[in-house]
Short mmCIF file of C-alpha atoms in Angstrom, two decimals:
data_model
loop_
_atom_site.label_atom_id
_atom_site.label_comp_id
_atom_site.label_asym_id
_atom_site.label_seq_id
_atom_site.Cartn_x
_atom_site.Cartn_y
_atom_site.Cartn_z
CA MET G 243 -69.34 -54.37 54.33
CA SER G 244 -70.06 -56.48 50.96
CA GLU G 245 -71.52 -59.40 50.72
CA SER G 246 -69.28 -61.53 48.08
CA VAL G 247 -71.50 -63.58 45.60
CA PRO G 248 -70.59 -67.27 45.19
CA ALA G 249 -69.51 -68.29 41.25
CA GLN G 250 -72.21 -70.49 41.30
CA ALA G 251 -74.81 -68.63 42.20
CA SER G 252 -78.24 -67.75 39.41
CA ARG G 253 -77.08 -64.91 37.37
CA PRO G 254 -79.75 -61.71 38.02
CA PRO G 255 -78.75 -58.70 36.26
CA ALA G 256 -76.14 -56.51 37.28
CA LEU G 257 -74.05 -53.41 36.20
CA SER G 258 -70.43 -53.59 34.74
CA ALA G 259 -68.25 -50.93 33.76
CA SER G 260 -69.42 -50.84 30.48
CA SER G 261 -73.23 -50.70 31.55
CA ALA G 262 -72.49 -47.44 33.63
CA LYS G 263 -69.93 -45.92 31.60
CA GLN G 264 -73.19 -46.24 29.23
CA PHE G 265 -75.65 -44.71 31.12
CA GLN G 266 -73.50 -41.57 31.43
CA GLN G 267 -72.81 -41.29 27.61
CA CYS G 268 -76.52 -41.64 27.11
CA PRO G 269 -79.76 -42.43 28.74
CA LEU G 270 -81.78 -43.57 25.73
CA LYS G 271 -78.62 -45.77 24.25
CA TRP G 272 -78.10 -47.27 27.86
CA ARG G 273 -82.66 -48.21 27.53
CA PHE G 274 -81.90 -49.88 24.09
CA LYS G 275 -78.82 -52.03 25.05
CA TYR G 276 -79.83 -53.29 28.54
CA VAL G 277 -83.52 -52.64 29.03
CA ASP G 278 -84.95 -52.78 25.41
CA LYS G 279 -81.79 -55.63 24.77
CA LEU G 280 -82.16 -54.11 21.37
CA PRO G 281 -79.71 -56.58 19.11
CA GLU G 282 -77.22 -54.80 17.32
CA LEU G 283 -75.60 -55.08 14.02
CA GLN G 284 -72.53 -57.52 14.87
CA SER G 285 -68.96 -55.78 14.69
CA PRO G 286 -65.39 -57.37 13.34
CA ALA G 287 -64.19 -55.34 15.52
CA ALA G 288 -65.16 -57.29 18.12
CA LEU G 289 -64.42 -61.46 16.81
CA ARG G 290 -60.89 -59.60 16.68
CA GLY G 291 -60.83 -58.77 20.23
CA SER G 292 -62.15 -61.82 21.23
CA LEU G 293 -60.00 -63.56 19.36
CA VAL G 294 -57.27 -61.80 20.29
CA HIS G 295 -58.80 -62.45 23.93
CA LYS G 296 -58.40 -65.79 23.93
CA VAL G 297 -55.76 -66.33 22.65
CA LEU G 298 -53.04 -64.39 24.80
CA GLU G 299 -55.36 -66.29 27.66
CA ASP G 300 -54.45 -69.92 26.24
CA MET G 301 -50.49 -68.36 25.59
CA PHE G 302 -49.86 -69.07 29.54
CA ASP G 303 -50.98 -72.71 28.69
CA LEU G 304 -47.93 -72.70 27.05
CA PRO G 305 -44.65 -73.49 29.22
CA PRO G 306 -42.48 -70.32 30.03
CA ALA G 307 -39.88 -71.05 26.48
CA ASP G 308 -43.21 -70.96 24.33
CA ARG G 309 -43.97 -67.57 24.87
CA GLN G 310 -43.23 -65.81 22.35
CA ALA G 311 -44.92 -64.30 19.42
CA PRO G 312 -44.31 -66.49 17.04
CA THR G 313 -45.32 -69.06 18.25
CA VAL G 314 -48.42 -67.90 20.03
CA ARG G 315 -49.66 -66.53 16.15
CA GLU G 316 -50.06 -70.15 15.31
CA THR G 317 -52.50 -70.39 18.35
CA VAL G 318 -54.78 -68.22 16.34
CA ASP G 319 -56.55 -71.01 14.01
CA SER G 320 -57.44 -72.95 17.20
CA ALA G 321 -58.89 -69.53 19.23
CA TRP G 322 -60.94 -68.93 15.86
CA GLU G 323 -62.52 -72.25 16.47
CA LYS G 324 -63.16 -71.72 20.07
CA VAL G 325 -64.00 -67.88 19.90
CA THR G 326 -67.03 -68.72 16.52
CA ASP G 327 -68.46 -71.28 18.21
CA GLY G 328 -71.61 -70.58 18.70
CA ALA G 329 -71.33 -66.78 20.01
CA TYR G 330 -71.47 -65.28 17.06
CA LYS G 331 -73.63 -64.76 13.77
CA LEU G 332 -70.20 -65.48 10.96
CA SER G 333 -72.34 -64.79 7.97
CA GLU G 334 -73.35 -60.95 9.68
CA ILE G 335 -69.35 -60.45 10.43
CA LEU G 336 -67.79 -62.08 7.27
CA ALA G 337 -70.48 -59.68 4.84
CA GLN G 338 -68.66 -56.98 6.36
CA THR G 339 -64.52 -58.30 5.83
CA SER G 340 -63.24 -62.07 5.41
CA GLU G 341 -61.53 -64.77 8.03
CA ASP G 342 -58.30 -64.12 6.93
CA GLU G 343 -58.39 -60.46 6.94
CA LEU G 344 -59.18 -60.85 10.89
CA LYS G 345 -57.01 -63.24 11.54
CA ALA G 346 -53.81 -60.92 9.67
CA ALA G 347 -55.54 -58.48 11.84
CA ALA G 348 -54.94 -60.24 15.50
CA ARG G 349 -51.26 -61.87 14.71
CA GLN G 350 -50.68 -58.08 14.46
CA LEU G 351 -52.33 -57.34 17.61
CA ILE G 352 -50.83 -60.42 19.31
CA ASP G 353 -47.05 -58.91 17.96
CA ALA G 354 -47.90 -55.42 19.29
CA TYR G 355 -48.64 -57.06 22.82
CA PHE G 356 -44.76 -58.42 22.55
CA SER G 357 -44.20 -55.34 22.11
CA LEU G 358 -45.28 -54.55 25.61
CA GLU G 359 -44.67 -57.69 27.99
CA ASP G 360 -42.12 -60.35 28.48
CA PRO G 361 -44.93 -63.06 29.56
CA ARG G 362 -42.58 -65.75 29.32
CA ARG G 363 -42.06 -64.54 33.36
CA LEU G 364 -45.12 -63.71 33.92
CA ARG G 365 -47.44 -66.36 36.37
CA PRO G 366 -51.09 -65.33 36.69
CA SER G 367 -53.12 -66.08 39.76
CA GLY G 368 -56.34 -65.87 37.28
CA ARG G 369 -57.25 -65.36 34.26
CA GLU G 370 -61.10 -63.87 32.90
CA LEU G 371 -61.52 -64.04 36.69
CA GLY G 372 -65.35 -63.72 36.58
CA VAL G 373 -65.73 -60.98 39.51
CA GLU G 374 -68.90 -60.39 41.04
CA THR G 375 -70.56 -58.48 44.30
CA VAL G 376 -73.58 -57.11 46.25
CA LEU G 377 -72.05 -53.23 47.38
CA SER G 378 -74.06 -52.86 51.39
CA SER G 379 -76.27 -50.45 48.99
CA GLY G 380 -77.88 -53.40 47.64
CA LEU G 381 -76.47 -52.87 44.17
CA ARG G 382 -75.16 -55.81 42.63
CA LEU G 383 -71.91 -55.46 40.47
CA ARG G 384 -70.65 -57.69 38.02
CA GLY G 385 -67.19 -57.83 35.98
CA PHE G 386 -64.49 -59.92 34.50
CA ILE G 387 -60.88 -59.71 34.57
CA ASP G 388 -58.93 -60.64 31.63
CA ARG G 389 -55.56 -61.43 34.08
CA VAL G 390 -54.19 -60.97 37.71
CA GLU G 391 -51.00 -61.81 39.43
CA GLN G 392 -50.42 -61.71 42.73
CA ALA G 393 -46.68 -60.69 44.25
CA ASP G 394 -45.31 -62.91 46.90
CA ASN G 395 -45.74 -60.39 49.33
CA GLY G 396 -49.25 -59.95 48.34
CA ASP G 397 -49.46 -57.17 45.64
CA VAL G 398 -51.97 -57.55 43.35
CA ARG G 399 -51.66 -56.61 39.86
CA ILE G 400 -55.02 -56.54 37.31
CA ILE G 401 -54.27 -55.95 33.37
CA ASP G 402 -57.01 -55.67 31.13
CA TYR G 403 -56.04 -56.06 27.25
CA LYS G 404 -57.35 -53.08 24.68
CA THR G 405 -57.93 -54.06 21.03
CA GLY G 406 -57.95 -50.73 19.93
CA LYS G 407 -56.12 -47.58 19.94
CA ALA G 408 -54.79 -45.66 22.81
CA PRO G 409 -57.20 -42.93 23.64
CA ASP G 410 -55.69 -38.64 23.94
CA MET G 411 -53.76 -39.00 27.05
CA ARG G 412 -56.16 -35.85 27.52
CA PHE G 413 -59.18 -38.32 27.43
CA THR G 414 -58.86 -41.04 29.55
CA GLY G 415 -61.92 -40.69 32.03
CA GLU G 416 -63.47 -43.60 29.80
CA TYR G 417 -60.86 -46.32 31.13
CA VAL G 418 -60.15 -45.03 34.96
CA PHE G 419 -63.74 -45.37 35.49
CA GLN G 420 -62.76 -48.54 33.99
CA MET G 421 -59.94 -49.64 36.33
CA ARG G 422 -61.85 -47.86 38.95
CA MET G 423 -64.38 -50.73 38.78
CA TYR G 424 -62.43 -53.78 39.10
CA ALA G 425 -60.15 -52.18 41.54
CA LEU G 426 -64.07 -52.31 43.67
CA LEU G 427 -64.64 -55.30 42.29
CA TYR G 428 -61.99 -56.96 43.31
CA ARG G 429 -61.71 -55.50 46.67
CA GLU G 430 -65.08 -56.48 47.39
CA GLN G 431 -64.79 -60.44 46.30
CA TYR G 432 -61.20 -60.82 47.72
CA GLN G 433 -60.49 -58.11 50.61
CA ILE G 434 -58.07 -56.90 49.11
CA THR G 435 -57.48 -53.68 47.03
CA PRO G 436 -55.15 -54.29 44.24
CA LYS G 437 -52.01 -52.65 43.65
CA ARG G 438 -52.06 -51.50 40.45
CA THR G 439 -55.02 -51.75 37.36
CA GLN G 440 -53.05 -51.42 33.96
CA LEU G 441 -55.10 -51.52 30.61
CA LEU G 442 -52.90 -52.59 27.25
CA PHE G 443 -53.83 -51.10 24.11
CA LEU G 444 -52.58 -53.17 21.46
CA GLY G 445 -54.08 -51.14 18.25
CA GLY G 446 -51.83 -48.29 16.73
CA ASN G 447 -49.27 -46.80 18.48
CA PRO G 448 -48.95 -49.88 21.89
CA GLN G 449 -49.29 -48.11 25.17
CA VAL G 450 -50.13 -49.05 28.61
CA LEU G 451 -52.79 -46.78 31.24
CA THR G 452 -52.00 -47.20 34.34
CA PHE G 453 -53.47 -46.50 37.48
CA ASP G 454 -53.18 -47.33 40.83
CA PRO G 455 -56.09 -47.47 43.47
CA THR G 456 -55.95 -46.47 47.09
CA ASP G 457 -57.73 -47.52 49.78
CA ALA G 458 -59.50 -44.03 49.32
CA ASP G 459 -60.45 -43.88 45.92
CA VAL G 460 -62.21 -47.49 45.52
CA SER G 461 -64.47 -46.04 48.33
CA GLU G 462 -65.07 -43.07 46.84
CA PHE G 463 -66.06 -44.82 43.66
CA GLU G 464 -68.33 -46.90 45.80
CA THR G 465 -69.85 -43.64 46.56
CA GLU G 466 -70.52 -42.76 42.93
CA LEU G 467 -71.45 -45.79 41.44
CA ASN G 468 -74.64 -45.94 44.48
CA ALA G 469 -74.98 -42.25 42.76
CA LEU G 470 -74.63 -43.64 39.20
CA TRP G 471 -77.55 -46.20 40.29
CA SER G 472 -79.98 -43.41 42.32
CA ASP G 473 -80.03 -41.59 38.65
CA ILE G 474 -80.83 -45.32 36.52
CA ALA G 475 -83.37 -46.68 39.02
CA ALA G 476 -85.16 -42.90 38.72
CA HIS G 477 -85.36 -43.25 35.05
CA LEU G 478 -86.31 -46.45 35.52
CA GLN G 479 -88.99 -45.34 38.12
CA ALA G 480 -90.15 -42.39 35.53
CA LYS G 481 -89.89 -44.79 32.47
CA ARG G 482 -88.18 -41.59 30.90
CA PHE G 483 -84.88 -41.90 29.38
CA GLU G 484 -83.10 -38.74 27.26
CA THR G 485 -81.02 -39.09 24.44
CA ARG G 486 -77.58 -37.13 25.42
CA GLN G 487 -76.11 -36.16 22.18
CA SER G 488 -72.47 -36.21 21.21
CA ARG G 489 -69.93 -36.83 19.11
CA LEU G 490 -70.60 -40.18 19.76
CA CYS G 491 -73.63 -40.10 17.99
CA ASP G 492 -72.33 -40.84 14.07
CA TRP G 493 -71.77 -44.26 15.86
CA CYS G 494 -74.56 -45.14 17.38
CA TYR G 495 -76.37 -48.18 15.06
CA PHE G 496 -79.70 -46.74 16.62
CA GLN G 497 -80.13 -43.41 15.25
CA ASN G 498 -83.38 -44.31 13.54
CA LEU G 499 -84.84 -44.97 16.77
CA CYS G 500 -83.75 -41.98 18.62
CA PRO G 501 -85.82 -39.10 18.63
CA ALA G 502 -82.58 -36.18 18.55
CA PHE G 503 -83.18 -37.86 14.80
CA GLY G 504 -86.18 -37.72 13.78
CA GLY G 505 -86.94 -41.30 15.51
CA THR G 506 -89.58 -42.67 18.08
CA ALA G 507 -88.88 -45.03 20.33
CA PRO G 508 -90.77 -48.43 21.51
CA ASP G 509 -92.99 -48.38 24.18
CA LEU G 510 -90.96 -50.01 27.45
CA ASP G 511 -91.78 -53.47 28.07
CA PRO G 512 -93.11 -53.31 32.34
CA ALA G 513 -91.31 -56.71 32.65
CA GLN G 514 -88.27 -56.09 31.40
CA VAL G 515 -87.71 -52.76 33.93
CA GLU G 516 -89.02 -54.82 36.79
CA LYS G 517 -86.12 -56.96 35.55
CA ILE G 518 -83.39 -55.00 34.93
CA ALA G 519 -84.49 -53.18 38.67
CA GLU G 520 -83.12 -56.24 40.30
CA ILE G 521 -80.01 -54.34 39.69
CA GLY G 522 -80.48 -52.55 42.93
CA PRO G 523 -82.78 -50.74 45.49
CA ILE G 524 -84.91 -48.59 43.95
CA ALA G 525 -85.95 -45.73 46.89
CA ALA G 526 -89.92 -45.06 46.48
CA GLY G 527 -90.80 -42.55 44.87
#
């Protein structure tokens, strides 16, 4: 049995799908991002993604008959004002592209969304839903779900929008990991295992990736996450984070600090290590 955490509670550190997957890919990059909290160059792709997500979130405030591509495309300008209100360093992003180009790309992705779904018939029970729980092991998890739908018979469907291209179907592990995390978070907070989880990829050739979790699979994933946290906690305790080289290194912002590329990592801040360790229990060494 897990402990649900009220939305109004304080927000200590928690493990998310993205941070968990980042550690699996490279422990040193995980340290740079989540322990050292080193800033990265803000990317146009991130802002474009936020813009599309905001448009699709607010779309369900429109009457069902108005949820059509031409009308929804027109809301890009108002969504832009909302997502750029202090959350992004616009000068940094607009040095790489232009506002017009970002908005045009967002409108193309919105058109792609309409090739996958007809939102006029959808009735979400949740949008940008924050979910947080503490597992029986003491591990704290947190995430945000783009959309939740609940059928009359109680079946729950979780939907997440992806503004990048769909992966090669031979390499979907990263995305199934995310869907399993959503299923676990939702089950632990609401005591319902989602019937279906879906990722809607809007870039390139739009596609839907579907994963239907079972209670057994969600419980198995909980065990896997606890084991992953034990590995992370061991690294925190030892204060050592190795690099894990892969093709992803080509896009890593922290190459200049990585020993594999001739760099030197900064000294760890003990206070930051202690703060991150609040995510879950660390066994005595």
